[in-house]
CSV table of C-alpha atoms in Angstrom, one decimal:
chain,number,residue,atom,x,y,z
A,1,MET,CA,0.0,0.0,0.0
A,2,ALA,CA,1.4,3.4,-1.0
A,3,GLU,CA,2.0,5.9,1.8
A,4,ALA,CA,-0.4,8.8,2.0
A,5,GLN,CA,1.0,12.1,0.5
A,6,ALA,CA,1.9,14.7,2.9
A,7,ARG,CA,-0.1,17.9,2.5
A,8,ALA,CA,-1.0,21.1,4.3
A,9,ILE,CA,-4.5,21.6,5.5
A,10,ALA,CA,-5.8,25.1,6.4
A,11,LEU,CA,-6.7,25.2,10.2
A,12,CYS,CA,-7.4,28.8,11.2
A,13,ASN,CA,-6.7,32.4,10.7
A,14,SER,CA,-3.4,33.5,12.4
A,15,LYS,CA,-5.3,35.9,14.6
A,16,ASP,CA,-7.3,33.1,16.1
A,17,LEU,CA,-4.2,32.1,18.1
A,18,SER,CA,-2.8,34.5,20.7
A,19,ASN,CA,0.3,34.0,22.9
A,20,GLY,CA,-0.7,31.9,25.9
A,21,GLY,CA,-4.4,32.1,24.9
A,22,ARG,CA,-7.1,29.7,23.8
A,23,ALA,CA,-6.2,26.8,21.6
A,24,VAL,CA,-7.9,26.0,18.2
A,25,PRO,CA,-9.1,22.4,18.4
A,26,PHE,CA,-9.2,20.0,15.5
A,27,ASP,CA,-9.8,16.3,14.8
A,28,VAL,CA,-7.3,14.0,13.2
A,29,ILE,CA,-6.9,10.2,12.5
A,30,PHE,CA,-3.6,9.3,14.3
A,31,ALA,CA,-2.3,5.8,13.8
A,32,GLY,CA,-5.8,4.7,12.7
A,33,GLN,CA,-7.7,6.2,15.7
A,34,THR,CA,-9.9,9.4,15.8
A,35,CYS,CA,-8.2,11.9,18.2
A,36,ARG,CA,-8.5,15.6,19.1
A,37,ALA,CA,-5.6,17.9,18.6
A,38,PHE,CA,-5.1,21.4,19.4
A,39,ALA,CA,-3.0,24.4,18.0
A,40,ILE,CA,-1.5,27.2,20.2
A,41,ARG,CA,0.7,30.1,19.9
A,42,TYR,CA,3.6,30.5,22.3
A,43,ARG,CA,6.3,33.2,22.0
A,44,ASP,CA,4.9,34.3,18.6
A,45,ALA,CA,5.3,30.8,17.0
A,46,VAL,CA,2.5,28.2,16.3
A,47,HIS,CA,2.5,24.7,17.7
A,48,ALA,CA,0.1,21.8,17.6
A,49,TYR,CA,-0.2,18.5,19.6
A,50,LEU,CA,-2.5,15.6,20.1
A,51,ASN,CA,-4.8,16.3,23.0
A,52,ARG,CA,-3.6,13.3,24.8
A,53,CYS,CA,-1.7,13.3,28.1
A,54,THR,CA,1.2,10.9,28.1
A,55,HIS,CA,0.5,9.8,31.7
A,56,VAL,CA,-3.0,8.5,30.9
A,57,ALA,CA,-4.3,8.8,27.4
A,58,MET,CA,-7.0,11.3,28.1
A,59,GLU,CA,-7.8,14.9,27.0
A,60,MET,CA,-5.8,17.5,28.8
A,61,ASP,CA,-7.8,20.8,28.7
A,62,TYR,CA,-9.3,22.0,32.0
A,63,GLN,CA,-11.9,24.0,30.2
A,64,PRO,CA,-12.7,23.8,26.4
A,65,ASP,CA,-9.6,24.8,24.4
A,66,ARG,CA,-7.7,26.0,27.6
A,67,PHE,CA,-4.3,24.3,28.1
A,68,PHE,CA,-1.9,27.1,29.5
A,69,ASP,CA,-1.3,27.6,33.1
A,70,ASP,CA,-1.9,31.1,34.6
A,71,THR,CA,1.5,32.4,33.7
A,72,GLY,CA,1.2,31.3,29.9
A,73,ASN,CA,4.4,29.4,30.2
A,74,TRP,CA,3.3,25.7,30.6
A,75,LEU,CA,0.8,23.3,29.1
A,76,LEU,CA,-1.1,21.5,31.8
A,77,CYS,CA,-3.1,18.3,32.0
A,78,ALA,CA,-6.1,19.1,34.1
A,79,THR,CA,-6.6,15.5,35.4
A,80,HIS,CA,-3.1,14.6,36.9
A,81,GLY,CA,-1.2,17.9,36.7
A,82,ALA,CA,1.4,16.9,34.2
A,83,ALA,CA,3.2,19.9,32.8
A,84,TYR,CA,4.7,20.3,29.2
A,85,VAL,CA,6.9,22.8,27.4
A,86,PRO,CA,4.7,24.6,25.0
A,87,ASP,CA,7.2,24.9,22.0
A,88,THR,CA,8.4,21.2,22.2
A,89,GLY,CA,5.8,19.3,24.0
A,90,ALA,CA,8.5,17.8,26.3
A,91,CYS,CA,7.5,16.7,29.8
A,92,ALA,CA,8.4,19.5,32.2
A,93,GLY,CA,7.1,17.9,35.5
A,94,GLY,CA,4.3,15.8,37.0
A,95,PRO,CA,3.3,12.3,36.0
A,96,CYS,CA,4.2,12.3,32.3
A,97,ARG,CA,5.7,9.5,30.3
A,98,GLY,CA,7.6,11.4,27.6
A,99,GLY,CA,6.5,14.3,25.5
A,100,LEU,CA,3.3,15.1,23.6
A,101,VAL,CA,2.9,14.0,20.0
A,102,LYS,CA,3.7,17.1,17.9
A,103,ILE,CA,1.9,18.0,14.8
A,104,ALA,CA,3.7,20.1,12.2
A,105,LEU,CA,2.3,23.5,11.6
A,106,SER,CA,3.2,26.3,9.3
A,107,GLU,CA,1.8,29.9,9.0
A,108,GLN,CA,1.6,31.9,5.7
A,109,GLY,CA,-0.5,34.8,4.6
A,110,GLY,CA,-2.4,35.0,7.7
A,111,VAL,CA,-3.4,31.3,7.7
A,112,VAL,CA,-2.2,28.6,10.0
A,113,TYR,CA,-1.8,25.1,8.4
A,114,TRP,CA,-1.3,21.6,9.8
A,115,HIS,CA,0.6,19.0,7.9
A,116,THR,CA,-0.2,15.4,7.5
A,117,ASP,CA,2.3,12.6,7.6
A,118,TYR,CA,2.2,8.8,7.4
A,119,ARG,CA,0.5,8.3,10.6
A,120,LEU,CA,-1.5,11.5,10.9
A,121,GLN,CA,-4.3,12.2,8.4
A,122,PRO,CA,-7.5,14.4,8.4
A,123,LEU,CA,-10.8,13.0,9.6
A,124,GLU,CA,-12.9,12.7,6.5
A,125,PHE,CA,-16.7,13.1,6.8
């Protein structure tokens, strides 16, 4: 079976993401499973991850589309308190087992795009 061709998929307008602010959620197929993902802006750059804590595979947001702590410097799992570095997804503390699954993003012309890969595909309706 041929590998799926990598492609860029428009996600949101650049202005929809502010430093340390609300995330933009989106659905993906990751390794054959439907998963939620989220995009954020941190230190003026955009980043995206699967919404799945590495401690226990559950969604992390404490309120819809809210992942940053009060300082805007850490991504937190609301359930067990695991903390992650916003620009790498690396575990920074708490009960995490490795880093978050990062999703490639790019930003051009006022639009943020996410990029597919061999194990990450769009959810087709």
